[in-house]
mmCIF file of C-alpha atoms in Angstrom:
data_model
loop_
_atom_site.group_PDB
_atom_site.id
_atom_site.type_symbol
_atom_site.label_atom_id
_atom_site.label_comp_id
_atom_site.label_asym_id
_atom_site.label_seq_id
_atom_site.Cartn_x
_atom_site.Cartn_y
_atom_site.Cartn_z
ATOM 1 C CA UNK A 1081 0.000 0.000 0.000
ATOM 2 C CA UNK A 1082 2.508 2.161 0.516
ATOM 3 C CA UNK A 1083 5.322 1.943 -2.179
ATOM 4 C CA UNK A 1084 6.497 4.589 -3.733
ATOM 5 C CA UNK A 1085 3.900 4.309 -6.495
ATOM 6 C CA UNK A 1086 1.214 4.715 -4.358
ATOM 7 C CA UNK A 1087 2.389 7.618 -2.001
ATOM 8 C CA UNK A 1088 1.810 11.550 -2.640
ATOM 9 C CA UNK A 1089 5.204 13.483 -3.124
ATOM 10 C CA UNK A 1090 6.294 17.233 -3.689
ATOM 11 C CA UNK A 1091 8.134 17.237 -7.266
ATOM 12 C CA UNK A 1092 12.015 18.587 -6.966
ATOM 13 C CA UNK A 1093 13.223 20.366 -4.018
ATOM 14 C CA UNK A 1094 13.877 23.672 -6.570
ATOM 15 C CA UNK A 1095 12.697 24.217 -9.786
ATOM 16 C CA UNK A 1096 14.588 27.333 -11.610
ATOM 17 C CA UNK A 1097 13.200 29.261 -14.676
ATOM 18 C CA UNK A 1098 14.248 31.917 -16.437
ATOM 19 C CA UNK A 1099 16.257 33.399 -18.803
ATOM 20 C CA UNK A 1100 20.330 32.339 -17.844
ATOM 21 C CA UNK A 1101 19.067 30.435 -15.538
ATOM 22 C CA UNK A 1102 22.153 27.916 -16.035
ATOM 23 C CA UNK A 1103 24.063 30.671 -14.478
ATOM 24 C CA UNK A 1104 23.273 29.289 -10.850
ATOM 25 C CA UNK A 1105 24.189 25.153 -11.600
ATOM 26 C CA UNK A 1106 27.567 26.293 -9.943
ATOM 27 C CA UNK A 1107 26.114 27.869 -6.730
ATOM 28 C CA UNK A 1108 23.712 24.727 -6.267
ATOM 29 C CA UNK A 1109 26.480 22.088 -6.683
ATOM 30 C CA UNK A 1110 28.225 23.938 -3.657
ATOM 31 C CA UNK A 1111 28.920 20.817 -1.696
ATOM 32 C CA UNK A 1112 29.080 18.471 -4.429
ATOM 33 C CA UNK A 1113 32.810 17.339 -5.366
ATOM 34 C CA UNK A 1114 32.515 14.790 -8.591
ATOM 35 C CA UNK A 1115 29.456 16.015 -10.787
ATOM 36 C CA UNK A 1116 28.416 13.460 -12.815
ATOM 37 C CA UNK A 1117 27.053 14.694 -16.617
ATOM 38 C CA UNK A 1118 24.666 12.136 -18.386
ATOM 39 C CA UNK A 1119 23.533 13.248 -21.884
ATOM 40 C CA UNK A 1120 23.384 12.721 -25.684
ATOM 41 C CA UNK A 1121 25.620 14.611 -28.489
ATOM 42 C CA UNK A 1122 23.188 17.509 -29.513
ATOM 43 C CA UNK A 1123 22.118 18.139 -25.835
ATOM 44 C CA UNK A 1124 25.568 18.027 -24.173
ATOM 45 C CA UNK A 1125 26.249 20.954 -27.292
ATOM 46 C CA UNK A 1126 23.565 22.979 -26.631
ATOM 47 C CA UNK A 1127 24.212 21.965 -22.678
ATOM 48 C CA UNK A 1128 28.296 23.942 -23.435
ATOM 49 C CA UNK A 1129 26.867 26.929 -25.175
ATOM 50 C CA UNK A 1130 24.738 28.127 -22.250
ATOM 51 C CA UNK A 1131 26.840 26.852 -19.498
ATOM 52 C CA UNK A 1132 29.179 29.956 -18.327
ATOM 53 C CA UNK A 1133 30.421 28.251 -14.646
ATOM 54 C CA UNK A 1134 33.880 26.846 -14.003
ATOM 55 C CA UNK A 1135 33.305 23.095 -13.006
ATOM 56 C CA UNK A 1136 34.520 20.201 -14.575
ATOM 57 C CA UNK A 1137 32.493 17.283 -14.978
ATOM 58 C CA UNK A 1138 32.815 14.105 -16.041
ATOM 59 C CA UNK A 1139 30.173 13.271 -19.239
ATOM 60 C CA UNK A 1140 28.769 9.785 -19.865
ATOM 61 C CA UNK A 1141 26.880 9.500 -22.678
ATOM 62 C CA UNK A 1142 23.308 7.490 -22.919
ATOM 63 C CA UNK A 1143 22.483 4.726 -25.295
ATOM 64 C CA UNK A 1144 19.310 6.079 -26.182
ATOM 65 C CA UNK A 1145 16.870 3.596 -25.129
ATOM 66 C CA UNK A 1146 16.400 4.777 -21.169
ATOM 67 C CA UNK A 1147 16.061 1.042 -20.341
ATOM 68 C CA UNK A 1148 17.609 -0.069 -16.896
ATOM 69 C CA UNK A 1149 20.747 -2.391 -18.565
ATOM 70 C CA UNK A 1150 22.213 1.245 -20.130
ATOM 71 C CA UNK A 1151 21.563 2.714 -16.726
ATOM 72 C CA UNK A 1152 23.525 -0.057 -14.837
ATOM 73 C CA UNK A 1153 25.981 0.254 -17.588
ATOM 74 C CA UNK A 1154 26.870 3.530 -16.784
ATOM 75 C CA UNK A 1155 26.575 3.478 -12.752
ATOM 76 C CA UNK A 1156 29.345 0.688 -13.124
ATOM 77 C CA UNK A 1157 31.392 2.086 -16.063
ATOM 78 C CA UNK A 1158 31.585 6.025 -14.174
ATOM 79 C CA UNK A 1159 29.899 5.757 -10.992
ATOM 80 C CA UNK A 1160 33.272 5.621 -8.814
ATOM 81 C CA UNK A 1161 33.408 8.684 -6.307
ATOM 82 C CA UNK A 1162 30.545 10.825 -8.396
ATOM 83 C CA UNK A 1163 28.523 12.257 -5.295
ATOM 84 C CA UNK A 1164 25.664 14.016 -7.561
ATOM 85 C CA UNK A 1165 24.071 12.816 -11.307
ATOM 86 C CA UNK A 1166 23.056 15.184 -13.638
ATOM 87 C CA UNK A 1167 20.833 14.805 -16.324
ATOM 88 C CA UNK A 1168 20.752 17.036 -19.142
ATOM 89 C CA UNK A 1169 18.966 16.922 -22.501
ATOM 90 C CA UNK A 1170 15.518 15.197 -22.766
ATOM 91 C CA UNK A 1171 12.923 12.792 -21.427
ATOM 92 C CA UNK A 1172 14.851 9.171 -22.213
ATOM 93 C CA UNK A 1173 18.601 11.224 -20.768
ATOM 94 C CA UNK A 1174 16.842 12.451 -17.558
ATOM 95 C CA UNK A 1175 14.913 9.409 -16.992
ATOM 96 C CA UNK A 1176 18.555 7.299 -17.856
ATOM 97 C CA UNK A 1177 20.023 10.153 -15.069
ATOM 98 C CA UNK A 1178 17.529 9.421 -12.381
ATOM 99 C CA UNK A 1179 17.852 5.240 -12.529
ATOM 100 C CA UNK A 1180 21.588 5.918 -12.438
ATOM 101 C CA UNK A 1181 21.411 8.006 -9.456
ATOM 102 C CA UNK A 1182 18.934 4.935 -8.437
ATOM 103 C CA UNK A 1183 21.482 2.368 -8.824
ATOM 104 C CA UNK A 1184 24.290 4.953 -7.170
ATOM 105 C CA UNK A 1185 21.548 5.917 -4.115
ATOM 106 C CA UNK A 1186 23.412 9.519 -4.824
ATOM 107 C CA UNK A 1187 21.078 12.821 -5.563
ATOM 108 C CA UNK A 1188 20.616 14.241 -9.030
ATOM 109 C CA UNK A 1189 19.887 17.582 -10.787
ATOM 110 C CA UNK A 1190 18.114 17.631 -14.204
ATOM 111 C CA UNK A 1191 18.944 20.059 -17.135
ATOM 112 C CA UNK A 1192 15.861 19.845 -19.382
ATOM 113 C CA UNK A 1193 17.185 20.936 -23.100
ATOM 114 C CA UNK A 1194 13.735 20.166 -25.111
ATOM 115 C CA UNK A 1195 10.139 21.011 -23.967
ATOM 116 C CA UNK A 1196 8.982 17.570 -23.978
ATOM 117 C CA UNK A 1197 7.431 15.854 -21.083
ATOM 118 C CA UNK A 1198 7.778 16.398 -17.049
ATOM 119 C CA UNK A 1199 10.579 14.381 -16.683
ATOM 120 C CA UNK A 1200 13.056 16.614 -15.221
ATOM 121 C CA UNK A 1201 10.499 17.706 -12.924
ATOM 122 C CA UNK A 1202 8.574 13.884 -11.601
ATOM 123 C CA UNK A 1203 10.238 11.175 -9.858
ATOM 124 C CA UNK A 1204 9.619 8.742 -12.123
ATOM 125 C CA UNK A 1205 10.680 7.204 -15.466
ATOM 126 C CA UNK A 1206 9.156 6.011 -18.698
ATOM 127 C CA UNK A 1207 11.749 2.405 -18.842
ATOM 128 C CA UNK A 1208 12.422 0.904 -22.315
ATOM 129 C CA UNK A 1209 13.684 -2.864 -23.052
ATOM 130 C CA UNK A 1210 17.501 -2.157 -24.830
ATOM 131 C CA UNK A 1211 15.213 -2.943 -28.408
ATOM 132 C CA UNK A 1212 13.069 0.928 -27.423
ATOM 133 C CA UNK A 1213 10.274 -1.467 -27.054
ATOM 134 C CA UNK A 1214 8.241 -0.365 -23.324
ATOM 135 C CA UNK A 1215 8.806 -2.185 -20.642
ATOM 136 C CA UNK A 1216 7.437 -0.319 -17.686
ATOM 137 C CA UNK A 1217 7.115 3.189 -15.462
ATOM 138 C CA UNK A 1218 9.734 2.858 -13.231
ATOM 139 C CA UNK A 1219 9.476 4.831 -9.359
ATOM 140 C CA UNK A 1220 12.783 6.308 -7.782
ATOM 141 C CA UNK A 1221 13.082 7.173 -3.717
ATOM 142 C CA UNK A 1222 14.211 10.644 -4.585
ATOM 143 C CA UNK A 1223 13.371 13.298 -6.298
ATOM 144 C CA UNK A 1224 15.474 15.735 -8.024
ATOM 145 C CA UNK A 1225 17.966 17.870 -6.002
ATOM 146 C CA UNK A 1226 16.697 20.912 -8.675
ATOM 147 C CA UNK A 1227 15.924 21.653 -11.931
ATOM 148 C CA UNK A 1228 17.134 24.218 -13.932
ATOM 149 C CA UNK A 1229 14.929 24.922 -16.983
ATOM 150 C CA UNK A 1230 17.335 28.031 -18.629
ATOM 151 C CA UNK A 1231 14.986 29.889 -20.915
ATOM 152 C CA UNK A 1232 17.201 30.703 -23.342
ATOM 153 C CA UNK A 1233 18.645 27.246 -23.699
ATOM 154 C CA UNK A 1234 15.342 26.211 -24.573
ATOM 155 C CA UNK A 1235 13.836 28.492 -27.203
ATOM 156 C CA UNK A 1236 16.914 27.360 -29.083
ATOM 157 C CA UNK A 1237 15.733 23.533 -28.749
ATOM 158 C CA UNK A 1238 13.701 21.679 -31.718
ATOM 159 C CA UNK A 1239 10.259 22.648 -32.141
ATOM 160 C CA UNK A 1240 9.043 19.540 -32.611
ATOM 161 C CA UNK A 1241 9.809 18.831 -29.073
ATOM 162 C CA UNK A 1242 7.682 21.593 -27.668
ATOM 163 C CA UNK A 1243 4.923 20.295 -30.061
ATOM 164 C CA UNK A 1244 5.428 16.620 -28.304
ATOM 165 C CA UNK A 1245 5.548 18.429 -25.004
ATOM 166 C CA UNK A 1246 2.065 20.405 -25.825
ATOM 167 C CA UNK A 1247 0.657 17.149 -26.422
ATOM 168 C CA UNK A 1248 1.869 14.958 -23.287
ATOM 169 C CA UNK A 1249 1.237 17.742 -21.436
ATOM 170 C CA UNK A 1250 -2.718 17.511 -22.828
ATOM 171 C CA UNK A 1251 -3.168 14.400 -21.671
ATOM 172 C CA UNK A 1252 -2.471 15.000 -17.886
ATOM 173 C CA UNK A 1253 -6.104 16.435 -17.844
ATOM 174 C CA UNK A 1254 -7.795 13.907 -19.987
ATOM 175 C CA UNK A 1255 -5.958 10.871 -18.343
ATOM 176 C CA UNK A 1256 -6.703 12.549 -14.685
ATOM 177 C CA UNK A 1257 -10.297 13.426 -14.896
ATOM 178 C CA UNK A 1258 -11.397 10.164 -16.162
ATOM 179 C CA UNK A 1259 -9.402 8.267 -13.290
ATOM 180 C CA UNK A 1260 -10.853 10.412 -11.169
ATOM 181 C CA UNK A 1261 -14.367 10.074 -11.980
ATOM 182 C CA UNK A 1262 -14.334 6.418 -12.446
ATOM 183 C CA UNK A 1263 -12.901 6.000 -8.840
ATOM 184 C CA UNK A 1264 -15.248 8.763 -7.198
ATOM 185 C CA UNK A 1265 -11.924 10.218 -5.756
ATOM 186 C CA UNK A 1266 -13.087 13.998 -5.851
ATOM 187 C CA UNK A 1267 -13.273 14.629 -2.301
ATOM 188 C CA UNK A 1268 -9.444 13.328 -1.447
ATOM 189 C CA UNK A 1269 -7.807 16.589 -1.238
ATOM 190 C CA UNK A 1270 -4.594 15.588 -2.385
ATOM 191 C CA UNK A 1271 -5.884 14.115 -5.302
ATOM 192 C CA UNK A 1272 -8.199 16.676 -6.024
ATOM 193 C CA UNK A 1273 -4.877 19.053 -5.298
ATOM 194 C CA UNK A 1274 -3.406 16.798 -8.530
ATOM 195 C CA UNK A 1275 -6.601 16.788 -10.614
ATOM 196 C CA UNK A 1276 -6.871 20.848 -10.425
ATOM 197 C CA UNK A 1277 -2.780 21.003 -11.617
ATOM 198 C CA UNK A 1278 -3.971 18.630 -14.341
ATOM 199 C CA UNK A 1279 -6.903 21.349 -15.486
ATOM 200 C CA UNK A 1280 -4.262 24.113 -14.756
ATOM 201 C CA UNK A 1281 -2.110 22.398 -17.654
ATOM 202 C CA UNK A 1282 -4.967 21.982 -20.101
ATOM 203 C CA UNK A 1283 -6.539 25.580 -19.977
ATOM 204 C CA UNK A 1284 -2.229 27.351 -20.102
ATOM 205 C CA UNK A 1285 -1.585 25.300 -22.779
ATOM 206 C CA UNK A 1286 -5.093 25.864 -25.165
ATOM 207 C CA UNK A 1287 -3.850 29.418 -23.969
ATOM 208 C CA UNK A 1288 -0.476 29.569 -24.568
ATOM 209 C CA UNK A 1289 0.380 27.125 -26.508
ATOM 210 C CA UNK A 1290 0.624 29.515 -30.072
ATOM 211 C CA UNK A 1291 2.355 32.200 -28.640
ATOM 212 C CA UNK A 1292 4.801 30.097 -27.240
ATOM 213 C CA UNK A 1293 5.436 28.277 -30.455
ATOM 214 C CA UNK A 1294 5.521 31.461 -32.281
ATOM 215 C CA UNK A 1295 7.697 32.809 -29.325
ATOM 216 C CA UNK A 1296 10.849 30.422 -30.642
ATOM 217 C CA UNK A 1297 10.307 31.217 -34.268
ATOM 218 C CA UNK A 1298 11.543 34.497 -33.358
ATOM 219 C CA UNK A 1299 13.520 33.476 -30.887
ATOM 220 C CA UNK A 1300 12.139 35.599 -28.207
ATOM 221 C CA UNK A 1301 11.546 34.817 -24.080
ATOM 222 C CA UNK A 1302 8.172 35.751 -23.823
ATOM 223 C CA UNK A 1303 5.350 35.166 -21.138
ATOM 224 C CA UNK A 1304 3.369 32.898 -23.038
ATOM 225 C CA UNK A 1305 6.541 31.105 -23.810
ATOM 226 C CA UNK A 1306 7.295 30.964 -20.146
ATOM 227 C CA UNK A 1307 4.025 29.932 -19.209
ATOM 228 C CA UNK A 1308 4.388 27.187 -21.340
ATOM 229 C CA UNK A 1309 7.578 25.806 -20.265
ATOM 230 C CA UNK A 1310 6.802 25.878 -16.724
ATOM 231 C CA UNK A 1311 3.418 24.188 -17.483
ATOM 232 C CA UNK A 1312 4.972 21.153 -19.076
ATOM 233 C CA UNK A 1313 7.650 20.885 -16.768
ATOM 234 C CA UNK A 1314 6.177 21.374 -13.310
ATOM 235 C CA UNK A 1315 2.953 21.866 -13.495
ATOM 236 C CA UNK A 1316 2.240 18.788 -15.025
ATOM 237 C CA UNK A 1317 5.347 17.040 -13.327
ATOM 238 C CA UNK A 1318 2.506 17.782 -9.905
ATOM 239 C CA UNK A 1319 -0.174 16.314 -11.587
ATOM 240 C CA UNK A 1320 1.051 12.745 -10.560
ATOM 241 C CA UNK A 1321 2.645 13.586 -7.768
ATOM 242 C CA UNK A 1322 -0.197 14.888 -6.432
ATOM 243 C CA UNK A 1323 -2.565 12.516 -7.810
ATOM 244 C CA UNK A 1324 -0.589 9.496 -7.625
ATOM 245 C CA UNK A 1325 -1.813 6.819 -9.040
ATOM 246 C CA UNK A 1326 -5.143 9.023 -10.657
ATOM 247 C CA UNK A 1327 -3.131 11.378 -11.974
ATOM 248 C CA UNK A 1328 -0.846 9.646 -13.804
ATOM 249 C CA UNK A 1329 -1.840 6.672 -17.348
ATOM 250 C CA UNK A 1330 -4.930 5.861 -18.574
ATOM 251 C CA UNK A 1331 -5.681 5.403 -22.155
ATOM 252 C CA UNK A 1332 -3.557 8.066 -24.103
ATOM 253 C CA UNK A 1333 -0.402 6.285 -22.795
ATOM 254 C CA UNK A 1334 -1.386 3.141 -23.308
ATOM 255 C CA UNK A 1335 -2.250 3.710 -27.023
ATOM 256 C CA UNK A 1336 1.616 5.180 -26.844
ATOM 257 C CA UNK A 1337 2.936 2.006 -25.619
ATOM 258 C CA UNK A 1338 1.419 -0.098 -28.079
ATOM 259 C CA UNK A 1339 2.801 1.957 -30.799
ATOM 260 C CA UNK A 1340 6.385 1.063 -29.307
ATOM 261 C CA UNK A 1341 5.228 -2.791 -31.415
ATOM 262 C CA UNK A 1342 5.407 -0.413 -34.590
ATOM 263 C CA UNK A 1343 8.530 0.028 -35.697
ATOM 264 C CA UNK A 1344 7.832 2.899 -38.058
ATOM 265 C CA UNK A 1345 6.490 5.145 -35.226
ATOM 266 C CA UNK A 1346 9.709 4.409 -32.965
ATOM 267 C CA UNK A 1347 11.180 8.015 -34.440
ATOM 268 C CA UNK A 1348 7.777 9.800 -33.468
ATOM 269 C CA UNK A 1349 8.184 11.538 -30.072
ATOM 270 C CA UNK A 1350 6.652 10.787 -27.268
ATOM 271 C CA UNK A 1351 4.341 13.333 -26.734
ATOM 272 C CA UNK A 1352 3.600 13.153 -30.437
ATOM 273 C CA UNK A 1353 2.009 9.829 -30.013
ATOM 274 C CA UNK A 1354 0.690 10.598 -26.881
ATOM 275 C CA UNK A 1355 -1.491 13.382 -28.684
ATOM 276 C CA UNK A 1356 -3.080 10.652 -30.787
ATOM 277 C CA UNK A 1357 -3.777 8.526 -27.808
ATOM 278 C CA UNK A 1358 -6.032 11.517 -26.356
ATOM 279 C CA UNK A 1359 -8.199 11.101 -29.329
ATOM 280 C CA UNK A 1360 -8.330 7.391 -29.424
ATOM 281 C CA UNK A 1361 -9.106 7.586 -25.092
ATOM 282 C CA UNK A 1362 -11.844 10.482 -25.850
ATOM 283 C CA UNK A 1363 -13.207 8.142 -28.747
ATOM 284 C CA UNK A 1364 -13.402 5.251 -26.567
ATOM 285 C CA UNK A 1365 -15.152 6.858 -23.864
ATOM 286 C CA UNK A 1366 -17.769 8.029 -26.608
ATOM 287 C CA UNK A 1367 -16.671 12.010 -26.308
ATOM 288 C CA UNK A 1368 -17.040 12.547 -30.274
ATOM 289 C CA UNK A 1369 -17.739 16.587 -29.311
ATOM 290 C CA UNK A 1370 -14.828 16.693 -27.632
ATOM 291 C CA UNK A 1371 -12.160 15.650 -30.534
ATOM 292 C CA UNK A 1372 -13.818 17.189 -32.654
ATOM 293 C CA UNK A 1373 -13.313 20.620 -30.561
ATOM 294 C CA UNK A 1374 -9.864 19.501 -30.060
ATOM 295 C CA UNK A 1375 -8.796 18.215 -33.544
ATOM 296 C CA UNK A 1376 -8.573 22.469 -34.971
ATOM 297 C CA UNK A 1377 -6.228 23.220 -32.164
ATOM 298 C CA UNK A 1378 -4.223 19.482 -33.254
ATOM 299 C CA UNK A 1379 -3.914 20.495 -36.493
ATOM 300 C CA UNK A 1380 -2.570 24.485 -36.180
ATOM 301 C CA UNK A 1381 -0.058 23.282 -33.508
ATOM 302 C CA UNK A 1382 1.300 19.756 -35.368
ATOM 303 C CA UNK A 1383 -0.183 17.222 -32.777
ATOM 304 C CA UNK A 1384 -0.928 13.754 -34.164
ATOM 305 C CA UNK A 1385 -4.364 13.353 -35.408
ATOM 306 C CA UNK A 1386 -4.051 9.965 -37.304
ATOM 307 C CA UNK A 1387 -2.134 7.436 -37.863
ATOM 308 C CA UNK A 1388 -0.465 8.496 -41.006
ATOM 309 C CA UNK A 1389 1.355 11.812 -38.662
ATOM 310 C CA UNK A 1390 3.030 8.856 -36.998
ATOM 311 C CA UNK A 1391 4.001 7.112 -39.800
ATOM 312 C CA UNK A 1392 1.933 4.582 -40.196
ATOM 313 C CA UNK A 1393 0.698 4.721 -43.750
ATOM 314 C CA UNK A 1394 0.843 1.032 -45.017
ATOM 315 C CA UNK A 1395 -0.606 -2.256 -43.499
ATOM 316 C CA UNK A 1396 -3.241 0.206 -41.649
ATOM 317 C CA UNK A 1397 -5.106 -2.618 -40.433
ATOM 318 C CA UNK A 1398 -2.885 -4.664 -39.265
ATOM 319 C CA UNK A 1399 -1.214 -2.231 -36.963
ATOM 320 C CA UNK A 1400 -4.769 -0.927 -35.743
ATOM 321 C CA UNK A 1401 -5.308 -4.858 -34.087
ATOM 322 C CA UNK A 1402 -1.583 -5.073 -33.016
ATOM 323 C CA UNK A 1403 -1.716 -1.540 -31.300
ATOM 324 C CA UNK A 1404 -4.930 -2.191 -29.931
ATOM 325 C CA UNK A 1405 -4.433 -5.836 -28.543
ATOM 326 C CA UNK A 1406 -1.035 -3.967 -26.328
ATOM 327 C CA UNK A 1407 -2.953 -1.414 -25.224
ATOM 328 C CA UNK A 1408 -6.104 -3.253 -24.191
ATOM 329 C CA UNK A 1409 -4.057 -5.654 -22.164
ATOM 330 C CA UNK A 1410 -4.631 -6.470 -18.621
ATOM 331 C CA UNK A 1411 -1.110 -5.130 -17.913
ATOM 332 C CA UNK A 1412 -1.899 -1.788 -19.564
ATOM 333 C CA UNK A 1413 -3.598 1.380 -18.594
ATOM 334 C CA UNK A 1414 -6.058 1.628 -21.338
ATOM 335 C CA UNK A 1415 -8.359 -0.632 -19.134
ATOM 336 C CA UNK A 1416 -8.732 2.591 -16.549
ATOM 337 C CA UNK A 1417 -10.977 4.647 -18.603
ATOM 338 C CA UNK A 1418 -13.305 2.669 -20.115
ATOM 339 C CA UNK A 1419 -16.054 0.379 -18.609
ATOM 340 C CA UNK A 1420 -15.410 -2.694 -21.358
ATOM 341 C CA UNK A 1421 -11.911 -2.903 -22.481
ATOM 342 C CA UNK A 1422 -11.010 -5.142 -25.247
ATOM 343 C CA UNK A 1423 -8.679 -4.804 -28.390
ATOM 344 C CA UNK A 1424 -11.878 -4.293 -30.278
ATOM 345 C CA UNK A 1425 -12.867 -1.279 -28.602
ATOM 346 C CA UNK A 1426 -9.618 0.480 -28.857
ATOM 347 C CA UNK A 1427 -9.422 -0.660 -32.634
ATOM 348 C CA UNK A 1428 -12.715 0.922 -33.205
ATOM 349 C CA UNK A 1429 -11.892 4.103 -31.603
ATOM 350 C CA UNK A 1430 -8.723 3.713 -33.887
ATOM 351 C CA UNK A 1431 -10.848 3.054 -37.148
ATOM 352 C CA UNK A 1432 -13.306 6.180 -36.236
ATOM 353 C CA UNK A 1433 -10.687 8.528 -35.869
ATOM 354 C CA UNK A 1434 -9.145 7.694 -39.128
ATOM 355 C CA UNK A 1435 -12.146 8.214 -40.931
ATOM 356 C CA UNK A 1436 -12.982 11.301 -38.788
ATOM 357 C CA UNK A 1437 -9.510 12.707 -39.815
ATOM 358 C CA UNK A 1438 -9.965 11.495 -43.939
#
């Protein structure tokens, strides 16, 4: 009852955002004598351009698939003596960063470079098999020592990552209110405290959302943008700490993870897929009005509306029933928002969307 998946927790002990923010990662690793760097090539650049301080670190570089062998693989290979981890670039990094500092039991920082998902602000992890197939959420004992999201860092980062992170971000209020309702859990405060952050996410980001993208094609900090940044980092990050259990997967995520069977959508962000699995959830739960409201705002800000913006444009079919049959399964979350769950459903919910979408 009381593992860490099931127990209410503040997100990091500081989250930083501004413009230069990076400027401080010296003055909070007072205390800290062997800095640990995990990251990728193009973050670890963009990481160096921003990053004015004098320590040294030592860099070990992530395999790409945030599954737990590349994590042990690097706690053995540069783990000696390193007293802090930090993760800096996107979702899979961080998430490799925090089951490092896992297998290390040392603290870690996170150094978000893409506007993607809450991961450098929640204490947990999306965890891949070393093939980038899903294997499971993984939950760490600590959360992060601080995050600093550096403004200007960020409006230099792809776009298509902010577009992901719109659409991850989405689906903390569609995934919370169902899991809410279905369990009759308005009245706990705490997840009612989780439910409200979720609503908080939905209504900044239908408000912010196009300023903030237009904000980086001029490459300007502005409040929308800022808004925006903070909203898919922490506010959403609170949703399921908060919330727990209700405010974390339901059916958009589990539509996500049954795309990880597909190999052609295994370049599609996260968030992009995530997106789609709103729809399919919404679908499901026989809210037609409410894609239909949503699929304008998908299509002026790039979210996924079909399967062909994920790639999958050939053996349609097919990859419906295999998609579905993951995400329906008893070990998936699809199951949570729906009163029947079978492959059948979510393949219908699938098929309607397509032609909804022609």
């Amino acid at each position: 009852m009381f593992e860490l998946a099931n127990v209410a927790r503040p997100g990091v002990s500081e989250y930083i955002s501004g413009s230069g923010a990076l400027a401080v990662l010296d003055n909070r690793l007072e205390g800290f004598n062997t800095p640990l760097i995990i990251t990728g090539e193009k973050s670890y650049e963009a990481f160096k351009k921003f990053y004015k301080g004098n320590r040294e670190f030592r860099v070990a570089k992530y395999d790409g698939t945030s599954s737990y062998e590349d994590m042990k693989r690097i706690a053995d290979e540069y783990g000696e003596d390193v007293d802090v981890v930090i993760g800096v670039g996107g979702g899979r990094v961080i998430d490799t960063a925090k089951g490092v500092a896992s297998f290390l039991n040392k603290e870690y920082m996170t150094v978000p470079t893409v506007i993607a998902t809450c991961a450098p602000y929640a204490p947990v992890a999306a965890v891949y098999n070393p093939d980038k197939t899903f294997r499971e959420v993984g939950y760490f004992k600590r959360t992060a020592y601080a995050c600093i999201a550096d403004l200007d860092l960020l409006l230099e980062s792809p776009k298509e990552y902010f577009v992901a992170g719109i659409g991850d971000t989405l689906a903390k209020w569609y995934e919370a209110v169902v899991l809410v309702e279905r369990n009759n859990k308005y009245n706990d405060p705490l997840v009612r405290m989780g439910l409200e952050a979720a609503k908080i996410t939905r209504d900044a980001l239908l408000r912010d959302a196009n300023g903030a993208l237009e904000a980086m094609s001029t490459k300007t900090v502005t409040e929308s943008f800022k808004h925006a940044v903070d909203t898919v980092f922490a506010i959403s990050g609170a949703v399921g700490c908060f919330g727990v259990h209700y405010g974390r997967m339901a059916g958009a995520h589990a539509v996500h993870n049954g795309m990880s069977l597909v190999k052609e959508t295994h370049k599609v962000l996260h968030g992009t897929k995530v997106s789609y699995g709103i729809l399919v959830q919404l679908l499901a739960e026989g809210k037609k009005e409410e894609v239909e409201r949503l699929i304008p705002f998908y299509k002026e800000n790039d979210l996924a509306y079909n399967l062909a913006c994920v790639n999958v444009v050939e053996d349609v079919e097919e990859k419906i029933e295999k998609i579905a049959e993951f995400a329906a399964s008893e070990k998936e979350s699809f199951k949570l928002a729906v009163d029947v769950c079978t492959p059948e459903v979510v393949a219908t919910a699938m098929r309607q969307l397509e032609e909804m979408t022609k």
